[in-house]
mmCIF file of C-alpha atoms and ligand atoms in Angstrom:
data_model
loop_
_atom_site.group_PDB
_atom_site.id
_atom_site.type_symbol
_atom_site.label_atom_id
_atom_site.label_comp_id
_atom_site.label_asym_id
_atom_site.label_seq_id
_atom_site.Cartn_x
_atom_site.Cartn_y
_atom_site.Cartn_z
ATOM 1 C CA MET A 953 19.264 21.229 -8.743
ATOM 2 C CA LEU A 954 17.997 24.536 -10.256
ATOM 3 C CA ASN A 955 20.458 26.789 -12.055
ATOM 4 C CA PHE A 956 20.403 30.499 -11.196
ATOM 5 C CA ALA A 957 18.310 31.548 -14.254
ATOM 6 C CA ALA A 958 15.664 28.904 -13.495
ATOM 7 C CA PHE A 959 15.614 29.939 -9.841
ATOM 8 C CA LEU A 960 15.172 33.585 -10.843
ATOM 9 C CA ALA A 961 12.328 32.693 -13.235
ATOM 10 C CA LEU A 962 10.594 30.699 -10.511
ATOM 11 C CA SER A 963 10.879 33.456 -7.925
ATOM 12 C CA THR A 964 9.498 36.084 -10.384
ATOM 13 C CA MET A 965 6.545 33.802 -11.103
ATOM 14 C CA ASP A 966 6.006 33.414 -7.397
ATOM 15 C CA SER A 967 6.004 37.129 -6.751
ATOM 16 C CA ALA A 968 3.459 37.916 -9.519
ATOM 17 C CA PHE A 969 1.108 35.344 -8.025
ATOM 18 C CA ASN A 970 1.711 36.582 -4.490
ATOM 19 C CA LEU A 971 1.051 40.214 -5.453
ATOM 20 C CA ILE A 972 -2.472 39.432 -6.673
ATOM 21 C CA ASP A 973 -5.163 40.524 -4.213
ATOM 22 C CA LYS A 974 -7.244 37.341 -3.990
ATOM 23 C CA ASN A 975 -10.195 39.368 -2.637
ATOM 24 C CA LYS A 976 -10.345 41.572 -5.724
ATOM 25 C CA LEU A 977 -10.244 39.012 -8.494
ATOM 26 C CA PRO A 978 -12.291 39.564 -11.631
ATOM 27 C CA LYS A 979 -15.186 37.143 -11.578
ATOM 28 C CA HIS A 980 -15.037 36.749 -15.351
ATOM 29 C CA ILE A 981 -11.992 36.978 -17.640
ATOM 30 C CA ALA A 982 -12.378 36.910 -21.421
ATOM 31 C CA ILE A 983 -9.405 36.272 -23.704
ATOM 32 C CA ILE A 984 -8.749 36.811 -27.410
ATOM 33 C CA MET A 985 -6.089 34.172 -28.027
ATOM 34 C CA ASP A 986 -4.022 35.720 -30.820
ATOM 35 C CA GLY A 987 -0.634 35.097 -32.389
ATOM 36 C CA ASN A 988 -0.613 31.363 -33.117
ATOM 37 C CA GLY A 989 0.242 31.867 -36.791
ATOM 38 C CA ARG A 990 3.111 34.286 -36.104
ATOM 39 C CA TRP A 991 4.454 31.964 -33.394
ATOM 40 C CA ALA A 992 4.554 29.056 -35.867
ATOM 41 C CA GLN A 993 6.205 31.276 -38.483
ATOM 42 C CA ARG A 994 9.042 32.012 -36.062
ATOM 43 C CA TYR A 995 9.813 28.304 -36.066
ATOM 44 C CA GLY A 996 9.418 28.040 -39.846
ATOM 45 C CA LYS A 997 6.365 25.800 -39.337
ATOM 46 C CA PRO A 998 2.826 25.850 -40.766
ATOM 47 C CA ARG A 999 0.203 27.914 -38.925
ATOM 48 C CA VAL A 1000 -1.503 24.814 -37.493
ATOM 49 C CA PHE A 1001 1.674 24.110 -35.495
ATOM 50 C CA GLY A 1002 0.867 27.343 -33.654
ATOM 51 C CA HIS A 1003 -2.728 26.250 -32.990
ATOM 52 C CA ARG A 1004 -1.575 22.880 -31.605
ATOM 53 C CA ASN A 1005 0.812 24.652 -29.240
ATOM 54 C CA GLY A 1006 -1.916 27.150 -28.412
ATOM 55 C CA VAL A 1007 -3.848 24.299 -26.825
ATOM 56 C CA LYS A 1008 -1.080 24.029 -24.188
ATOM 57 C CA SER A 1009 -1.725 27.662 -23.251
ATOM 58 C CA VAL A 1010 -5.467 26.979 -23.078
ATOM 59 C CA ARG A 1011 -4.709 24.245 -20.546
ATOM 60 C CA GLU A 1012 -2.298 26.442 -18.515
ATOM 61 C CA VAL A 1013 -4.618 29.439 -18.391
ATOM 62 C CA THR A 1014 -7.634 27.297 -17.501
ATOM 63 C CA GLU A 1015 -5.682 25.649 -14.696
ATOM 64 C CA ALA A 1016 -4.310 28.969 -13.390
ATOM 65 C CA SER A 1017 -7.776 30.568 -13.459
ATOM 66 C CA ALA A 1018 -9.375 27.690 -11.560
ATOM 67 C CA GLU A 1019 -6.543 27.663 -9.006
ATOM 68 C CA LEU A 1020 -6.988 31.402 -8.403
ATOM 69 C CA GLY A 1021 -10.738 31.153 -7.975
ATOM 70 C CA ILE A 1022 -11.869 32.882 -11.189
ATOM 71 C CA LYS A 1023 -15.497 31.828 -11.743
ATOM 72 C CA TYR A 1024 -15.804 32.357 -15.538
ATOM 73 C CA LEU A 1025 -13.176 32.165 -18.262
ATOM 74 C CA THR A 1026 -14.225 32.845 -21.859
ATOM 75 C CA LEU A 1027 -11.849 32.007 -24.714
ATOM 76 C CA TYR A 1028 -12.389 33.290 -28.263
ATOM 77 C CA ALA A 1029 -11.474 30.148 -30.180
ATOM 78 C CA PHE A 1030 -13.061 30.689 -33.613
ATOM 79 C CA SER A 1031 -14.859 33.700 -35.016
ATOM 80 C CA LYS A 1032 -17.447 33.826 -37.786
ATOM 81 C CA GLU A 1033 -14.779 35.647 -39.826
ATOM 82 C CA ASN A 1034 -12.268 32.794 -39.356
ATOM 83 C CA TRP A 1035 -14.064 30.724 -42.057
ATOM 84 C CA LYS A 1036 -12.229 32.952 -44.561
ATOM 85 C CA ARG A 1037 -8.941 31.225 -43.640
ATOM 86 C CA PRO A 1038 -7.381 28.531 -45.870
ATOM 87 C CA ILE A 1039 -9.567 25.433 -45.847
ATOM 88 C CA MET A 1040 -6.742 23.225 -44.526
ATOM 89 C CA GLU A 1041 -6.319 25.505 -41.477
ATOM 90 C CA VAL A 1042 -10.084 25.609 -40.816
ATOM 91 C CA ASN A 1043 -10.397 21.814 -41.077
ATOM 92 C CA THR A 1044 -7.439 21.287 -38.745
ATOM 93 C CA LEU A 1045 -8.885 23.720 -36.216
ATOM 94 C CA MET A 1046 -12.279 21.964 -36.284
ATOM 95 C CA LYS A 1047 -10.565 18.610 -35.662
ATOM 96 C CA LEU A 1048 -8.395 20.154 -32.951
ATOM 97 C CA PHE A 1049 -11.523 21.333 -31.118
ATOM 98 C CA VAL A 1050 -12.966 17.791 -31.198
ATOM 99 C CA ILE A 1051 -9.705 16.160 -30.074
ATOM 100 C CA THR A 1052 -9.022 18.726 -27.332
ATOM 101 C CA VAL A 1053 -12.529 18.763 -25.898
ATOM 102 C CA SER A 1054 -12.699 14.947 -25.846
ATOM 103 C CA LYS A 1055 -9.168 14.585 -24.446
ATOM 104 C CA GLU A 1056 -9.657 17.173 -21.699
ATOM 105 C CA LEU A 1057 -13.108 16.015 -20.621
ATOM 106 C CA SER A 1058 -11.942 13.835 -17.718
ATOM 107 C CA THR A 1059 -9.608 16.625 -16.485
ATOM 108 C CA LEU A 1060 -12.494 19.102 -16.605
ATOM 109 C CA ASN A 1061 -14.662 16.756 -14.563
ATOM 110 C CA LYS A 1062 -11.854 15.912 -12.127
ATOM 111 C CA ASN A 1063 -11.348 19.634 -11.520
ATOM 112 C CA ASN A 1064 -15.065 20.385 -11.253
ATOM 113 C CA ILE A 1065 -15.037 22.701 -14.307
ATOM 114 C CA ARG A 1066 -18.172 23.207 -16.389
ATOM 115 C CA LEU A 1067 -17.762 23.638 -20.137
ATOM 116 C CA LYS A 1068 -20.079 25.929 -22.078
ATOM 117 C CA ALA A 1069 -19.915 27.083 -25.680
ATOM 118 C CA ILE A 1070 -21.349 30.230 -27.234
ATOM 119 C CA GLY A 1071 -21.801 31.028 -30.913
ATOM 120 C CA ASP A 1072 -23.554 29.655 -33.958
ATOM 121 C CA LEU A 1073 -22.901 26.093 -32.797
ATOM 122 C CA SER A 1074 -25.406 24.304 -35.014
ATOM 123 C CA SER A 1075 -23.555 25.586 -38.120
ATOM 124 C CA LEU A 1076 -20.292 23.940 -37.014
ATOM 125 C CA PRO A 1077 -19.285 20.618 -38.581
ATOM 126 C CA LYS A 1078 -21.461 17.869 -37.079
ATOM 127 C CA GLU A 1079 -18.569 16.170 -35.282
ATOM 128 C CA THR A 1080 -17.405 19.429 -33.650
ATOM 129 C CA HIS A 1081 -20.937 20.353 -32.616
ATOM 130 C CA GLN A 1082 -21.543 16.887 -31.146
ATOM 131 C CA ALA A 1083 -18.262 16.888 -29.178
ATOM 132 C CA LEU A 1084 -19.270 20.206 -27.622
ATOM 133 C CA LEU A 1085 -22.798 19.019 -26.784
ATOM 134 C CA ASP A 1086 -21.394 15.855 -25.172
ATOM 135 C CA ALA A 1087 -18.835 17.784 -23.118
ATOM 136 C CA MET A 1088 -21.412 20.352 -21.993
ATOM 137 C CA GLU A 1089 -23.787 17.593 -20.919
ATOM 138 C CA SER A 1090 -21.052 15.677 -19.084
ATOM 139 C CA THR A 1091 -19.811 18.749 -17.143
ATOM 140 C CA LYS A 1092 -23.141 20.514 -16.555
ATOM 141 C CA ASN A 1093 -23.196 19.999 -12.786
ATOM 142 C CA ASN A 1094 -19.611 21.190 -12.145
ATOM 143 C CA ASP A 1095 -19.481 24.458 -10.238
ATOM 144 C CA ARG A 1096 -15.892 25.457 -9.457
ATOM 145 C CA MET A 1097 -15.419 27.422 -12.686
ATOM 146 C CA THR A 1098 -17.187 27.782 -16.042
ATOM 147 C CA LEU A 1099 -14.987 27.615 -19.124
ATOM 148 C CA VAL A 1100 -16.803 29.244 -22.042
ATOM 149 C CA LEU A 1101 -15.557 28.582 -25.576
ATOM 150 C CA ALA A 1102 -16.658 31.169 -28.136
ATOM 151 C CA LEU A 1103 -16.858 29.105 -31.302
ATOM 152 C CA ASN A 1104 -18.243 30.282 -34.623
ATOM 153 C CA TYR A 1105 -19.042 33.382 -32.598
ATOM 154 C CA SER A 1106 -19.175 37.036 -33.499
ATOM 155 C CA SER A 1107 -20.788 39.809 -31.561
ATOM 156 C CA ARG A 1108 -22.665 41.298 -34.511
ATOM 157 C CA TRP A 1109 -24.123 37.850 -35.261
ATOM 158 C CA GLU A 1110 -25.168 37.518 -31.597
ATOM 159 C CA LEU A 1111 -26.760 40.995 -31.538
ATOM 160 C CA THR A 1112 -28.579 40.287 -34.800
ATOM 161 C CA GLU A 1113 -29.949 37.023 -33.375
ATOM 162 C CA MET A 1114 -30.995 38.881 -30.221
ATOM 163 C CA ALA A 1115 -32.848 41.468 -32.370
ATOM 164 C CA LYS A 1116 -34.701 38.668 -34.195
ATOM 165 C CA ILE A 1117 -35.805 37.026 -30.924
ATOM 166 C CA LEU A 1118 -36.778 40.360 -29.412
ATOM 167 C CA SER A 1119 -38.875 41.428 -32.408
ATOM 168 C CA LYS A 1120 -40.589 38.025 -32.457
ATOM 169 C CA ASP A 1121 -41.410 38.382 -28.759
ATOM 170 C CA VAL A 1122 -42.797 41.885 -29.416
ATOM 171 C CA SER A 1123 -44.907 40.692 -32.349
ATOM 172 C CA GLN A 1124 -46.275 37.850 -30.208
ATOM 173 C CA GLY A 1125 -47.216 40.353 -27.509
ATOM 174 C CA LEU A 1126 -44.767 39.017 -24.873
ATOM 175 C CA LEU A 1127 -43.457 42.558 -24.356
ATOM 176 C CA SER A 1128 -44.120 45.992 -25.811
ATOM 177 C CA SER A 1129 -41.465 47.840 -27.838
ATOM 178 C CA GLU A 1130 -41.717 50.964 -25.603
ATOM 179 C CA ASP A 1131 -40.879 48.913 -22.501
ATOM 180 C CA ILE A 1132 -37.712 47.201 -23.782
ATOM 181 C CA THR A 1133 -34.975 47.412 -21.139
ATOM 182 C CA GLU A 1134 -31.276 46.538 -21.068
ATOM 183 C CA SER A 1135 -32.228 43.367 -19.172
ATOM 184 C CA ASP A 1136 -34.535 42.320 -22.024
ATOM 185 C CA ILE A 1137 -31.537 42.519 -24.346
ATOM 186 C CA GLU A 1138 -29.172 40.719 -21.959
ATOM 187 C CA GLU A 1139 -31.654 37.886 -21.452
ATOM 188 C CA ARG A 1140 -31.618 37.230 -25.201
ATOM 189 C CA LEU A 1141 -27.826 37.108 -25.674
ATOM 190 C CA CYS A 1142 -25.941 33.789 -25.662
ATOM 191 C CA THR A 1143 -24.173 34.961 -22.504
ATOM 192 C CA SER A 1144 -27.451 35.462 -20.602
ATOM 193 C CA THR A 1145 -26.425 33.160 -17.737
ATOM 194 C CA PHE A 1146 -22.909 34.598 -17.268
ATOM 195 C CA PRO A 1147 -21.840 37.864 -15.628
ATOM 196 C CA ASP A 1148 -20.106 40.408 -17.895
ATOM 197 C CA PRO A 1149 -16.300 40.058 -18.079
ATOM 198 C CA GLU A 1150 -14.477 42.626 -15.955
ATOM 199 C CA LEU A 1151 -11.167 41.901 -17.672
ATOM 200 C CA MET A 1152 -10.544 41.275 -21.371
ATOM 201 C CA ILE A 1153 -7.069 40.204 -22.442
ATOM 202 C CA ARG A 1154 -5.792 40.122 -26.017
ATOM 203 C CA THR A 1155 -2.423 38.569 -26.732
ATOM 204 C CA SER A 1156 0.120 39.164 -29.523
ATOM 205 C CA GLY A 1157 0.302 42.972 -29.344
ATOM 206 C CA GLU A 1158 -2.849 43.629 -31.395
ATOM 207 C CA HIS A 1159 -5.136 46.330 -29.969
ATOM 208 C CA ARG A 1160 -8.563 45.359 -31.314
ATOM 209 C CA ILE A 1161 -11.792 43.790 -30.038
ATOM 210 C CA SER A 1162 -12.515 41.933 -33.310
ATOM 211 C CA ASN A 1163 -16.265 41.469 -32.965
ATOM 212 C CA PHE A 1164 -15.952 39.877 -29.501
ATOM 213 C CA LEU A 1165 -18.582 40.443 -26.770
ATOM 214 C CA LEU A 1166 -19.258 44.059 -27.799
ATOM 215 C CA TRP A 1167 -22.229 44.459 -25.450
ATOM 216 C CA GLN A 1168 -20.699 42.510 -22.573
ATOM 217 C CA LEU A 1169 -17.327 44.326 -22.579
ATOM 218 C CA SER A 1170 -18.933 47.762 -22.034
ATOM 219 C CA TYR A 1171 -17.227 48.246 -18.661
ATOM 220 C CA ALA A 1172 -14.382 45.740 -18.961
ATOM 221 C CA GLU A 1173 -10.768 46.697 -18.446
ATOM 222 C CA LEU A 1174 -8.820 45.889 -21.607
ATOM 223 C CA VAL A 1175 -5.327 44.488 -21.150
ATOM 224 C CA PHE A 1176 -3.108 43.925 -24.181
ATOM 225 C CA SER A 1177 -0.169 41.581 -23.874
ATOM 226 C CA ASP A 1178 2.649 41.437 -26.424
ATOM 227 C CA THR A 1179 3.109 37.715 -25.788
ATOM 228 C CA LEU A 1180 2.008 35.413 -28.614
ATOM 229 C CA TRP A 1181 -0.692 32.996 -27.432
ATOM 230 C CA PRO A 1182 1.401 29.770 -27.480
ATOM 231 C CA ASP A 1183 3.911 31.534 -25.179
ATOM 232 C CA PHE A 1184 1.179 32.869 -22.842
ATOM 233 C CA LYS A 1185 1.539 30.940 -19.587
ATOM 234 C CA LYS A 1186 0.358 31.191 -15.985
ATOM 235 C CA GLU A 1187 2.718 34.015 -15.090
ATOM 236 C CA ASP A 1188 1.480 36.077 -18.061
ATOM 237 C CA LEU A 1189 -2.075 35.698 -16.779
ATOM 238 C CA TYR A 1190 -0.968 36.774 -13.285
ATOM 239 C CA GLU A 1191 0.667 39.896 -14.781
ATOM 240 C CA CYS A 1192 -2.572 40.784 -16.629
ATOM 241 C CA ILE A 1193 -4.594 40.376 -13.437
ATOM 242 C CA LEU A 1194 -2.119 42.617 -11.577
ATOM 243 C CA ASP A 1195 -2.496 45.234 -14.336
ATOM 244 C CA PHE A 1196 -6.297 44.987 -13.905
ATOM 245 C CA GLN A 1197 -6.028 45.372 -10.132
ATOM 246 C CA ARG A 1198 -3.884 48.519 -10.453
ATOM 247 C CA ARG A 1199 -6.646 50.308 -12.371
ATOM 248 C CA GLU A 1200 -9.453 52.401 -10.971
ATOM 249 C CA ARG A 1201 -12.819 51.281 -12.305
ATOM 250 C CA ARG A 1202 -15.128 54.312 -12.267
ATOM 251 C CA PHE A 1203 -18.326 53.176 -14.068
ATOM 252 C CA GLY A 1204 -19.073 56.790 -15.071
ATOM 253 C CA MET A 1205 -18.447 58.224 -11.564
ATOM 254 C CA THR A 1206 -15.631 60.585 -10.564
ATOM 255 C CA GLY A 1207 -12.460 59.300 -8.933
ATOM 256 C CA GLU A 1208 -13.530 60.909 -5.610
ATOM 257 C CA GLN A 1209 -16.894 59.158 -5.697
ATOM 258 C CA VAL A 1210 -15.195 55.794 -6.307
ATOM 259 C CA VAL A 1211 -12.879 56.301 -3.301
ATOM 260 C CA LYS A 1212 -15.906 57.056 -1.055
ATOM 261 C CA SER A 1213 -17.997 54.111 -2.285
HETATM 262 C C1 LIG B 1599 -5.591 33.199 -33.396
HETATM 263 O O1 LIG B 1599 -4.242 33.212 -33.797
HETATM 264 C C2 LIG B 1599 -6.002 31.854 -32.967
HETATM 265 C C3 LIG B 1599 -7.085 31.166 -33.441
HETATM 266 C C4 LIG B 1599 -7.969 31.702 -34.469
HETATM 267 C C5 LIG B 1599 -7.388 29.795 -32.969
HETATM 268 C C6 LIG B 1599 -7.252 29.585 -31.499
HETATM 269 C C7 LIG B 1599 -7.484 28.163 -31.183
HETATM 270 C C8 LIG B 1599 -6.731 27.419 -30.329
HETATM 271 C C9 LIG B 1599 -5.601 27.940 -29.563
HETATM 272 C C10 LIG B 1599 -7.141 25.999 -30.081
HETATM 273 C C11 LIG B 1599 -7.909 26.005 -28.802
HETATM 274 C C12 LIG B 1599 -8.681 24.784 -28.591
HETATM 275 C C13 LIG B 1599 -9.764 24.766 -27.760
HETATM 276 C C14 LIG B 1599 -10.514 23.518 -27.584
HETATM 277 C C15 LIG B 1599 -10.219 25.974 -27.072
HETATM 278 P P1 LIG B 1599 -3.911 33.554 -35.319
HETATM 279 O O2 LIG B 1599 -3.930 32.280 -36.086
HETATM 280 O O3 LIG B 1599 -4.847 34.596 -35.802
HETATM 281 O O4 LIG B 1599 -2.450 34.109 -35.203
HETATM 282 P P2 LIG B 1599 -1.782 35.232 -36.138
HETATM 283 O O5 LIG B 1599 -2.498 36.521 -35.826
HETATM 284 O O6 LIG B 1599 -0.362 35.238 -35.670
HETATM 285 O O7 LIG B 1599 -1.941 34.803 -37.550
#
């Protein structure tokens, strides 16, 4: 038997989900999962307690996205700058990635979800890199949704790598510098096979992009949630999608032009 508060919580969750226009879903959502450390602090626990509980939100948000019909979900799990953190935290995170990816593999396959990873993967600890390669291989034919983990990723690193590839291709005569197009750049990014995110969410009340998908977020709607990542659940995702759907996306046009198109 549900008490009144639980009933109220359930009905609010229901209404947020029901208000979403399922025909106007973003195809790709990218999330900066922030606030694990502060969440742990609130409980007087070490930061890694926040990361472990953050995994529960990863599961919830992945499940909610697949249920809704989102095709791509990218999660910023570890940036190139995160190596500056205390060694104990970094080591725990690396192990957590291995454990989580291995533990969730059968669920990913059961739910027809493909796992991809972007970033400087070969510089990750061997065990972490191998777990990712194994999971990507095992899920490569799944086509309901693609879950992209940005690991040892930063946008400036990605753009620098792209510039190296591009200049090599120019010097080898594969293309001429005068003819470089936006597509030539996109084809050389680690996201080349994914559409750009239309919605980027950052949790924990911080209003920054933090070196995340700088090229790809050019036209994304940015939604900032005050909720700390371990508290971010399905209903929080629904609220962010509703916020996205209330906005007018103009792509450089006027409001009148958008209405007519
Ligand atoms: C940011 O919060 C969070 C991270 C740097 C790590 C996120 C990783 C997980 C939730 C584990 C996910 C696992 C998989 C396999 C995807 P913070 O530590 O910067 O929080 P703070 O700003 O409160 O200090």
